[in-house]
Structure formats: structure tokens, C-alpha cells
Tab-separated table of C-alpha atoms in Angstrom:
chain	number	residue	atom	x	y	z
A	1	MET	CA	0.057	0.004	0.035
A	2	THR	CA	1.268	3.478	-0.946
A	3	VAL	CA	0.633	5.988	1.755
A	4	THR	CA	0.648	9.632	0.367
A	5	VAL	CA	2.493	11.875	2.857
A	6	ASP	CA	1.757	15.414	2.904
A	7	ALA	CA	5.482	16.558	3.427
A	8	ALA	CA	5.006	20.397	3.239
A	9	ALA	CA	2.030	20.211	5.652
A	10	LEU	CA	3.791	17.892	8.029
A	11	ALA	CA	7.089	19.911	7.956
A	12	LEU	CA	5.572	23.181	8.725
A	13	GLY	CA	3.076	21.600	11.158
A	14	ASP	CA	5.611	19.220	12.986
A	15	ASP	CA	8.097	22.442	13.360
A	16	ALA	CA	5.146	24.588	14.920
A	17	LEU	CA	3.888	21.595	17.372
A	18	VAL	CA	7.159	20.381	18.627
A	19	LEU	CA	8.341	23.813	19.358
A	20	SER	CA	5.226	24.495	21.054
A	21	HIS	CA	5.581	21.610	23.287
A	22	ARG	CA	9.220	22.917	24.176
A	23	LEU	CA	8.078	26.110	25.051
A	24	GLY	CA	5.254	24.999	27.138
A	25	GLU	CA	7.768	23.089	29.271
A	26	TRP	CA	8.833	26.462	30.634
A	27	ALA	CA	5.623	27.077	32.509
A	28	GLY	CA	6.136	27.086	36.192
A	29	HIS	CA	10.037	27.349	35.568
A	30	ALA	CA	10.550	30.530	33.851
A	31	PRO	CA	13.127	33.269	35.302
A	32	VAL	CA	10.321	35.986	35.545
A	33	LEU	CA	6.386	35.739	35.732
A	34	GLU	CA	6.470	38.086	32.345
A	35	GLU	CA	8.562	35.416	30.645
A	36	GLU	CA	6.531	32.760	31.523
A	37	VAL	CA	3.574	34.384	30.091
A	38	ALA	CA	5.430	35.413	26.944
A	39	LEU	CA	6.748	31.866	26.191
A	40	ALA	CA	3.293	30.391	26.952
A	41	ASN	CA	2.076	32.704	24.564
A	42	ILE	CA	4.285	32.008	21.709
A	43	ALA	CA	3.658	28.523	22.444
A	44	LEU	CA	-0.202	29.187	21.903
A	45	ASP	CA	0.407	30.696	18.806
A	46	LEU	CA	2.717	27.948	17.396
A	47	LEU	CA	-0.188	25.112	18.566
A	48	GLY	CA	-2.664	27.307	16.581
A	49	GLN	CA	-0.548	27.137	13.470
A	50	ALA	CA	0.054	23.376	13.909
A	51	ARG	CA	-3.661	22.606	14.318
A	52	VAL	CA	-4.216	24.221	11.180
A	53	LEU	CA	-1.338	22.683	9.349
A	54	LEU	CA	-1.745	19.082	10.494
A	55	SER	CA	-5.341	19.163	9.722
A	56	MET	CA	-4.519	19.710	6.189
A	57	ALA	CA	-2.306	16.479	6.303
A	58	GLY	CA	-5.115	14.509	8.365
A	59	ASP	CA	-6.594	14.145	11.529
A	60	GLU	CA	-4.650	16.423	14.015
A	61	ASP	CA	-5.006	14.515	16.832
A	62	GLU	CA	-4.123	11.363	15.403
A	63	LEU	CA	-0.997	12.972	13.832
A	64	ALA	CA	0.073	14.661	16.931
A	65	TYR	CA	-0.592	11.780	19.396
A	66	LEU	CA	-0.332	8.448	17.705
A	67	ARG	CA	2.753	8.751	15.336
A	68	GLU	CA	5.841	7.240	16.160
A	69	GLU	CA	9.151	9.305	16.326
A	70	ARG	CA	10.349	8.417	12.851
A	71	ALA	CA	7.265	9.645	11.259
A	72	PHE	CA	7.724	13.239	12.549
A	73	ARG	CA	9.262	15.641	10.107
A	74	ASN	CA	10.139	18.437	12.187
A	75	LEU	CA	13.641	19.958	12.247
A	76	GLN	CA	16.014	18.622	14.723
A	77	LEU	CA	16.421	22.242	16.042
A	78	VAL	CA	12.951	22.664	17.330
A	79	GLU	CA	13.151	19.617	19.353
A	80	GLN	CA	16.403	20.324	20.870
A	81	PRO	CA	15.833	20.777	24.950
A	82	ASN	CA	15.318	23.861	26.422
A	83	GLY	CA	18.520	24.055	28.215
A	84	ASP	CA	19.118	27.189	30.263
A	85	PHE	CA	17.042	30.522	29.090
A	86	ALA	CA	20.117	31.366	26.710
A	87	HIS	CA	19.697	28.134	24.931
A	88	THR	CA	15.959	28.603	24.561
A	89	ILE	CA	16.291	32.035	23.125
A	90	ALA	CA	19.164	31.269	20.645
A	91	ARG	CA	16.803	28.433	19.425
A	92	GLN	CA	13.603	31.164	19.132
A	93	LEU	CA	16.184	33.553	17.355
A	94	TYR	CA	17.147	30.894	14.880
A	95	PHE	CA	13.554	29.529	14.490
A	96	SER	CA	11.695	32.811	14.256
A	97	THR	CA	13.769	34.499	11.727
A	98	TYR	CA	13.468	31.256	9.461
A	99	GLN	CA	9.691	30.747	10.210
A	100	ARG	CA	9.172	34.671	9.668
A	101	LEU	CA	10.873	34.525	6.225
A	102	LEU	CA	9.547	31.464	5.093
A	103	TYR	CA	5.877	32.539	5.773
A	104	ALA	CA	6.411	36.111	4.381
A	105	HIS	CA	7.157	34.154	1.280
A	106	LEU	CA	4.430	31.693	1.364
A	107	ALA	CA	1.905	34.526	2.152
A	108	SER	CA	2.978	36.657	-1.031
A	109	GLY	CA	1.919	33.533	-3.241
A	110	ASP	CA	-1.236	31.980	-4.045
A	111	GLY	CA	-0.548	28.436	-2.865
A	112	ARG	CA	-2.522	26.449	-0.210
A	113	PHE	CA	-0.504	27.644	2.663
A	114	ALA	CA	-0.770	31.415	1.555
A	115	GLY	CA	-3.872	32.081	3.892
A	116	LEU	CA	-2.362	30.667	6.955
A	117	ALA	CA	0.826	32.057	6.419
A	118	ALA	CA	-0.594	35.533	5.853
A	119	LYS	CA	-2.126	35.210	9.412
A	120	ALA	CA	0.830	33.437	11.332
A	121	VAL	CA	3.594	35.721	9.891
A	122	LYS	CA	2.191	38.524	11.898
A	123	GLU	CA	2.321	36.618	15.159
A	124	VAL	CA	5.741	35.384	14.188
A	125	ALA	CA	6.967	38.898	13.942
A	126	TYR	CA	6.290	39.412	17.627
A	127	HIS	CA	8.176	36.100	18.260
A	128	GLN	CA	11.252	37.267	16.587
A	129	ASP	CA	10.957	40.647	18.152
A	130	HIS	CA	10.916	38.814	21.450
A	131	ALA	CA	13.956	36.629	20.545
A	132	GLU	CA	15.878	39.726	19.257
A	133	GLN	CA	15.355	41.790	22.242
A	134	TRP	CA	16.459	38.895	24.514
A	135	THR	CA	19.649	37.913	22.364
A	136	LEU	CA	20.777	41.705	22.723
A	137	ARG	CA	20.031	42.073	26.481
A	138	LEU	CA	21.666	39.016	27.279
A	139	GLY	CA	24.777	39.225	24.539
A	140	ASP	CA	25.172	42.813	25.631
A	141	GLY	CA	24.615	42.228	29.293
A	142	THR	CA	26.939	40.743	32.067
A	143	ASP	CA	29.963	38.577	31.268
A	144	ILE	CA	27.941	35.748	32.517
A	145	SER	CA	24.879	36.314	30.386
A	146	HIS	CA	27.424	37.072	27.476
A	147	GLU	CA	28.974	33.662	27.800
A	148	ARG	CA	26.071	31.714	28.141
A	149	MET	CA	24.464	33.373	25.099
A	150	ARG	CA	27.733	32.819	23.324
A	151	THR	CA	27.623	29.162	24.126
A	152	ALA	CA	24.176	28.885	23.313
A	153	CYS	CA	24.319	30.226	19.800
A	154	ARG	CA	27.455	27.946	19.139
A	155	ALA	CA	25.756	24.957	20.434
A	156	LEU	CA	22.580	25.347	18.247
A	157	TRP	CA	24.401	26.535	15.051
A	158	ARG	CA	25.002	23.070	13.610
A	159	TYR	CA	21.206	22.543	13.303
A	160	THR	CA	20.589	25.638	11.364
A	161	GLY	CA	21.791	24.384	8.139
A	162	GLU	CA	18.656	21.767	8.016
A	163	MET	CA	16.195	24.646	7.815
A	164	PHE	CA	17.499	25.449	4.200
A	165	GLU	CA	16.952	21.693	2.696
A	166	PRO	CA	14.544	21.738	0.075
A	167	VAL	CA	10.894	20.558	1.105
A	168	GLU	CA	8.650	18.728	-1.198
A	169	GLY	CA	5.666	20.619	-2.323
A	170	LEU	CA	7.068	24.053	-1.095
A	171	ASP	CA	8.075	26.323	-3.755
A	172	VAL	CA	10.848	28.387	-2.300
A	173	ASP	CA	14.135	29.842	-3.317
A	174	TRP	CA	15.999	28.065	-0.519
A	175	GLU	CA	19.487	29.520	-1.333
A	176	GLY	CA	17.688	33.133	-1.094
A	177	LEU	CA	16.097	32.189	2.068
A	178	ARG	CA	19.481	31.138	3.466
A	179	SER	CA	21.248	34.308	2.904
A	180	ALA	CA	18.416	36.506	4.093
A	181	TRP	CA	18.111	34.650	7.330
A	182	LEU	CA	21.943	34.604	7.696
A	183	GLU	CA	22.110	38.453	7.187
A	184	SER	CA	19.038	38.971	9.657
A	185	VAL	CA	20.500	36.864	12.336
A	186	SER	CA	24.131	38.135	11.873
A	187	ALA	CA	23.000	41.387	12.169
A	188	VAL	CA	21.520	40.691	15.374
A	189	LEU	CA	24.316	38.669	16.990
A	190	LEU	CA	26.706	41.400	15.866
A	191	ARG	CA	24.741	44.189	17.735
A	192	ALA	CA	24.504	41.847	20.742
A	193	THR	CA	28.533	41.830	20.773
A	194	LEU	CA	28.099	38.372	20.158
A	195	ASP	CA	30.268	36.553	17.120
A	196	VAL	CA	28.605	34.774	14.408
A	197	PRO	CA	29.413	31.063	15.096
A	198	GLU	CA	31.971	29.405	12.913
A	199	GLY	CA	31.782	26.246	11.101
A	200	PRO	CA	29.506	25.388	8.267
A	201	PRO	CA	25.890	25.340	9.511
A	202	SER	CA	25.541	22.188	7.297
A	203	GLY	CA	27.906	19.310	5.868
A	204	ALA	CA	29.567	16.117	7.188
A	205	TRP	CA	29.780	17.114	10.777
A	206	SER	CA	26.621	18.875	11.071
A	207	ALA	CA	23.205	17.576	12.141
A	208	GLY	CA	20.083	17.554	10.129
A	209	ALA	CA	17.978	14.656	8.910
A	210	GLY	CA	14.564	15.620	10.897
A	211	ARG	CA	12.778	16.073	7.638
A	212	GLN	CA	13.561	12.723	6.751
A	213	GLY	CA	12.436	11.445	10.214
A	214	VAL	CA	15.761	10.956	12.094
A	215	HIS	CA	15.650	12.777	15.273
A	216	THR	CA	17.884	13.337	18.109
A	217	GLU	CA	17.792	11.394	21.481
A	218	PRO	CA	15.924	13.955	23.407
A	219	PHE	CA	13.139	13.928	21.034
A	220	GLY	CA	11.903	10.433	22.172
A	221	LEU	CA	11.360	11.486	25.537
A	222	MET	CA	9.777	14.548	24.764
A	223	LEU	CA	7.293	12.482	22.633
A	224	ALA	CA	6.850	9.905	25.283
A	225	GLU	CA	5.562	12.722	27.669
A	226	MET	CA	3.486	14.480	25.105
A	227	GLN	CA	1.709	11.449	23.889
A	228	HIS	CA	1.398	9.406	26.996
A	229	LEU	CA	-2.065	10.773	28.354
A	230	HIS	CA	-3.639	10.067	24.826
A	231	ARG	CA	-2.202	6.811	24.686
A	232	SER	CA	-3.437	5.536	28.005
A	233	HIS	CA	-6.713	7.225	27.759
A	234	PRO	CA	-7.675	6.664	24.197
A	235	GLY	CA	-10.412	9.175	23.080
A	236	ALA	CA	-10.174	11.070	26.422
A	237	SER	CA	-11.630	14.619	26.610
A	238	TRP	CA	-12.261	17.397	29.127
B	1	MET	CA	-21.148	40.811	-6.223
B	2	VAL	CA	-22.418	39.297	-2.901
B	3	THR	CA	-25.755	40.697	-1.749
B	4	VAL	CA	-26.898	40.357	1.864
B	5	THR	CA	-30.478	39.877	2.397
B	6	PRO	CA	-32.550	41.586	4.844
B	7	LEU	CA	-32.796	38.124	6.992
B	8	GLU	CA	-28.854	37.834	6.737
B	9	ALA	CA	-28.534	41.436	7.843
B	10	GLU	CA	-30.953	40.790	10.761
B	11	LEU	CA	-28.917	37.403	11.801
B	12	LEU	CA	-25.346	39.123	11.421
B	13	ALA	CA	-26.684	41.780	13.845
B	14	VAL	CA	-27.945	39.187	16.432
B	15	ALA	CA	-24.480	37.282	16.189
B	16	GLY	CA	-22.687	40.312	16.089
B	17	ALA	CA	-24.188	41.418	19.568
B	18	VAL	CA	-22.526	38.402	21.346
B	19	PRO	CA	-19.972	39.706	23.735
B	20	ASP	CA	-16.285	38.668	23.518
B	21	PRO	CA	-15.798	35.712	26.156
B	22	GLU	CA	-12.504	37.278	27.075
B	23	LEU	CA	-13.127	40.969	26.633
B	24	PRO	CA	-16.884	41.143	27.797
B	25	VAL	CA	-17.301	44.909	26.933
B	26	LEU	CA	-16.737	44.421	23.332
B	27	THR	CA	-19.119	42.698	20.965
B	28	LEU	CA	-18.058	40.192	18.124
B	29	ARG	CA	-18.946	42.925	15.707
B	30	GLU	CA	-17.046	45.564	17.481
B	31	LEU	CA	-13.916	43.011	17.798
B	32	GLY	CA	-14.439	42.676	13.940
B	33	VAL	CA	-14.249	39.020	13.860
B	34	LEU	CA	-17.552	38.268	12.374
B	35	ARG	CA	-17.064	38.013	8.731
B	36	ALA	CA	-20.527	36.472	7.309
B	37	VAL	CA	-23.811	34.974	8.105
B	38	HIS	CA	-25.240	32.903	4.934
B	39	VAL	CA	-28.747	31.789	4.892
B	40	ARG	CA	-28.850	28.082	3.336
B	41	GLY	CA	-32.200	26.671	2.514
B	42	THR	CA	-35.219	27.283	4.779
B	43	ASP	CA	-33.645	27.616	8.324
B	44	ALA	CA	-30.123	26.683	7.995
B	45	VAL	CA	-27.524	29.256	8.556
B	46	GLU	CA	-23.630	29.427	8.215
B	47	VAL	CA	-21.508	31.829	10.077
B	48	GLU	CA	-18.072	32.820	9.143
B	49	LEU	CA	-15.967	33.628	12.050
B	50	THR	CA	-12.276	34.570	11.876
B	51	PRO	CA	-9.717	34.254	14.827
B	52	THR	CA	-7.891	37.098	16.491
B	53	TYR	CA	-4.817	34.944	16.578
B	54	THR	CA	-4.413	31.613	14.935
B	55	GLY	CA	-4.490	29.658	18.286
B	56	CYS	CA	-6.997	31.728	20.166
B	57	PRO	CA	-8.759	29.692	22.520
B	58	ALA	CA	-11.672	31.960	22.505
B	59	VAL	CA	-12.982	30.830	19.044
B	60	GLU	CA	-14.836	27.700	20.466
B	61	ALA	CA	-16.561	29.948	23.162
B	62	MET	CA	-17.429	32.157	20.474
B	63	SER	CA	-18.865	29.475	18.372
B	64	VAL	CA	-21.106	28.041	20.961
B	65	ASP	CA	-22.395	31.264	21.867
B	66	ILE	CA	-23.475	32.152	18.433
B	67	GLU	CA	-25.186	28.982	17.898
B	68	ARG	CA	-26.953	29.494	21.111
B	69	VAL	CA	-28.131	33.016	20.173
B	70	LEU	CA	-29.179	32.067	16.468
B	71	ARG	CA	-31.223	29.075	17.779
B	72	GLU	CA	-32.772	31.294	20.293
B	73	HIS	CA	-33.583	33.574	17.499
B	74	GLY	CA	-35.477	30.993	15.742
B	75	VAL	CA	-32.610	29.305	13.407
B	76	ARG	CA	-32.979	25.744	13.686
B	77	GLU	CA	-29.422	24.451	12.194
B	78	VAL	CA	-26.193	26.837	12.633
B	79	THR	CA	-22.965	26.019	11.494
B	80	VAL	CA	-19.798	28.340	12.417
B	81	ARG	CA	-17.018	27.961	10.121
B	82	THR	CA	-13.482	29.456	11.039
B	83	VAL	CA	-12.109	31.361	8.161
B	84	LEU	CA	-8.461	32.545	8.302
B	85	THR	CA	-8.564	34.562	4.908
B	86	PRO	CA	-8.144	37.646	5.021
B	87	ALA	CA	-6.337	37.679	7.983
B	88	TRP	CA	-8.005	39.481	11.114
B	89	SER	CA	-6.100	42.802	11.939
B	90	THR	CA	-6.686	45.129	14.807
B	91	ASP	CA	-7.563	47.771	12.281
B	92	ASP	CA	-10.818	45.656	12.040
B	93	ILE	CA	-11.571	46.628	15.545
B	94	THR	CA	-14.390	49.700	15.267
B	95	ASP	CA	-14.055	53.000	16.915
B	96	GLU	CA	-16.789	52.204	19.198
B	97	GLY	CA	-14.778	49.076	20.198
B	98	ARG	CA	-11.604	51.253	20.615
B	99	ARG	CA	-13.296	53.505	23.079
B	100	LYS	CA	-14.864	50.721	25.057
B	101	LEU	CA	-11.630	49.124	25.458
B	102	GLN	CA	-9.965	52.534	26.719
B	103	GLU	CA	-12.943	52.618	29.169
B	104	PHE	CA	-12.296	49.152	30.225
B	105	GLY	CA	-8.537	50.246	31.081
B	106	ILE	CA	-6.926	48.450	28.075
B	107	ALA	CA	-4.999	50.869	25.602
B	108	PRO	CA	-6.627	50.214	22.229
B	109	PRO	CA	-4.498	49.433	19.567
B	110	ARG	CA	-3.129	52.028	17.235
B	111	THR	CA	-4.035	52.100	13.681
B	112	THR	CA	-1.247	50.490	11.934
B	113	ARG	CA	0.636	52.151	9.197
B	114	ALA	CA	3.207	49.203	9.139
B	115	PRO	CA	1.704	46.200	10.928
B	116	GLY	CA	3.691	44.044	13.291
B	117	PRO	CA	6.133	44.906	16.168
B	118	VAL	CA	7.455	48.342	16.397
B	119	PRO	CA	11.435	48.061	16.214
B	120	LEU	CA	12.853	49.375	19.678
B	121	SER	CA	16.337	49.704	20.407
B	122	LEU	CA	18.182	48.043	23.265
B	123	GLY	CA	17.396	49.494	26.685
B	124	PRO	CA	14.723	52.113	26.552
B	125	THR	CA	11.462	50.261	26.283
B	126	ARG	CA	9.533	53.793	26.619
B	127	THR	CA	7.685	54.931	23.912
B	128	ALA	CA	8.601	58.611	22.835
B	129	ALA	CA	6.301	61.769	23.265
B	130	PRO	CA	4.069	62.152	20.232
B	131	GLY	CA	5.984	63.948	17.585
B	132	THR	CA	8.989	62.091	17.794
B	133	SER	CA	7.911	58.808	16.746
B	134	PRO	CA	7.880	58.641	12.867
B	135	ASP	CA	5.384	55.684	12.370
B	136	LEU	CA	3.041	55.373	15.453
B	137	ASP	CA	1.789	57.528	18.144
B	138	ALA	CA	2.630	56.996	21.737
B	139	VAL	CA	0.573	54.186	23.458
B	140	ARG	CA	-1.350	56.132	26.171
B	141	CYS	CA	-2.255	55.234	29.493
B	142	PRO	CA	-5.954	54.230	29.698
B	143	HIS	CA	-6.113	55.707	33.369
B	144	CYS	CA	-4.555	59.195	33.062
B	145	GLY	CA	-4.036	59.681	29.359
B	146	SER	CA	-0.296	60.075	29.880
B	147	ALA	CA	1.811	59.478	26.534
B	148	GLU	CA	4.956	58.401	29.024
B	149	THR	CA	4.447	54.757	29.423
B	150	GLU	CA	6.866	51.902	29.075
B	151	LEU	CA	6.788	48.249	27.756
B	152	LEU	CA	6.916	45.746	30.728
B	153	SER	CA	6.473	42.514	28.410
B	154	ARG	CA	5.599	41.970	24.765
B	155	PHE	CA	3.227	39.322	25.950
B	156	SER	CA	0.552	39.899	28.761
B	157	SER	CA	-2.559	37.933	30.105
B	158	THR	CA	-3.440	36.893	26.325
B	159	ALA	CA	-1.210	36.744	23.275
B	160	CYS	CA	-3.095	39.974	21.782
B	161	LYS	CA	-2.062	42.053	24.768
B	162	ALA	CA	1.246	43.672	25.833
B	163	LEU	CA	1.985	44.635	29.327
B	164	ARG	CA	2.816	48.293	29.966
B	165	ARG	CA	3.235	50.743	32.852
B	166	CYS	CA	2.523	54.352	33.039
B	167	LEU	CA	5.619	56.567	34.079
B	168	ASP	CA	3.083	59.150	35.219
B	169	CYS	CA	0.407	57.541	37.279
B	170	ARG	CA	2.624	54.483	37.811
B	171	GLU	CA	-0.329	52.177	36.961
B	172	PRO	CA	0.288	49.084	35.012
B	173	PHE	CA	-1.965	48.217	32.147
B	174	ASP	CA	-2.535	46.140	29.180
B	175	HIS	CA	-2.125	47.082	25.768
B	176	PHE	CA	-3.963	45.609	22.865
B	177	LYS	CA	-0.944	45.240	20.479
B	178	GLU	CA	-1.206	46.064	16.816
B	179	LEU	CA	-1.557	42.889	14.681
């Protein structure tokens, strides 16, 4: 039997779903109350986007709760653990810049994602602003915050190359997206007195096969928690 | 050309009078989320509702409330459909809605000339006094009217609001941010 997989809807939907869940893990743990609320709000925006996108690919609940790890098509970047606050902000900076550029492009066309992208790009603009302001504040802050932000930006750099691997069903100039992303992120890092991490963001040593269903070890643990309730009590509702 | 029948206009007014579940001072019409009412057949009605934010959880409560008031109005079958296009904007909030928000203690969204977040430089999160900001007017304190206010958090009690504080009367307040 041949199963038709909606690669584009799954890629975009899984990115949003998985990052939403990661950000939700900050609830009760964020450094200050305002950040707790901010991260939860960003998670909620992403969850809303995920619901629309996964519904284009099939039943949203089945896709979220009943797929095995290898069937998820999200970037490895978004599944990386929250780490310290700097790691979460670095992940936000890298991903929100990518998502904003990608959605802006999809919104300008007349493809099937144009409607959602036009709506979501306005939400993501606030996510990117949030990440940029924190990057500036941490990078150009104390010695400790600078060092932590620098470490986080370097640690996650190897996951950024995967963002520009072509996705079947999306008509995007991926090289153009890559250079626009690099320009935007570099400008923020330099203003934050941080250096742009060295080393290729893709290549033999770098990570990135999430779009093919290959994920990093922490993702399995995350999925176990995310899917546990639904699998233990099929069909449960509030 | 889409024409609205008198019955559709009447039902739109009924559904539009439903209060927003999160901000009960506003009606759905004033919030600008009710897009259309279509009469299908004898007594079946389809309502088009657009969310403020993609993940806004209030949409379900709105749908239930719309179904209830239309049934009470004599419509037998009500279907509420969520539409994303064209995307909702804070510019869709009516003038009356803006006035009510202000009275409720929430700074209304400014009319956007360039939608999205207003770029801020590192450090100062205060809005400048009117005249010094090239794109948008200052966010005014809904309590004392001062233009001297500062941003505390880009995200507040709901995704659609930011948390600010007045530098004159010192009261914190929500600002319905521009989208």
C-alpha cells in the first residue's frame, strides 16, 4: 500500500507543534513571571498554527498523538531541549527568523499555505522581536549572560543548516532564504556583541535529518511525555 | 457581487451582539471577527468567524455563543465555520470598540501604518512623546492619558495584549497590541 504523505504540511506543522511543546515546558520554570507568560503565548500561537497545518495533512489528534518518532518531519533544531534560558532564546532567534521569512514568502504567493502564512507571519513577527530583544540584552549584558548566550548560539548552530533543505511541495528559493536568514541573524548577533558562530551550518559533521524522520535522542523522551495521556486513555476529552 | 439579504443582515446583527468571552465589554461585531452570515435553505445558517490569533482559544466559546443566540432567534441549524483569509487585523476593531477598550482600562491598538512589532532599540522600552515617533503615536495610559509609558512585556494576559506601565500615574495596564 502506498501512503501519500503531505510532506509540506507535516514539515511546517511538526515544526510548530514540537516547538510549541518545548516552550510549554517552561511553564512553572521561567526566570520571571512575564517570561513565563510570554513563552506560553508564543507556544499558543505555534499550537494554533500546528492545528491548521496538521489538519491539512490528516486528523490533527492522530498525527500529534499516535505517530511514532520516525514519522515526525520537524527540524532537529526545534526538538532540542530548552537548556538554560540562553539556549531557549538562541533556538527562538534561529527559528523565528526562519519562520518569519518562510511565511512571508508563502503569504506572498497563491499556494495552499498562503492564507495561514499571511495570518501567522504577523504573530511570528512578535516572536522574532521577542527573541532579538533578549539576544541583545543577554549578549550585551553581564559577563555571565554574554558567555551563556555565546555558548548557546554556538551549540545550536549546527542545527541551522537543515532549515534550508528543500521541502517537497514548497516552492521556495532556499538559497535566497538562507542568505536572508544569515544576514538577519548575523546583524542581531553583532549588535549583541556576539560573534557569528564559525563552522558550516551544514555538511558532514553537522546535524539535520529531521525532515527525513531521523531525530535526536531527546525527542523520543519529549514525545513519550507529550503522547502518554492520549495513548493511555484513547479518546479522552475534558 | 455578494448581496446580503435583509434576513442575513438581521442574523448578522444578532450574532454580532454576542459579547467577546475574554473581553466582555466588546461585542463580536466591534472586535471585527464576524465575517458573514449565509442563509442556506429554509432555516439553516452558516456563520463565518475569523480568529484574532491562529491559536486563540476563545474561538470555541464564541462559536458556542453564536449557535445559542441564533437558535434562540429561531434558526434551527447553525454551522460556525472558522476562516483565516483575509487575516484579521486590529484595524478591524471598530471605533466604538476602541472607545470601550479604553474605558475598560485597556489601551486600544493604534491604527497600523506598518503592521507588526515596532522596532525598539536596546534598553529604553518607553514610547516617545507624540511627534518624535515617525511611524506610530505613543501608547497612552488608559487611566490618566499620559503618553509617557513603558513596555514591561511583549506578551500579557493573552497573546493579543502587551503589558505596559504608565510613568506618570505608575499604573500597569494592558495594551491591545497592533496585529
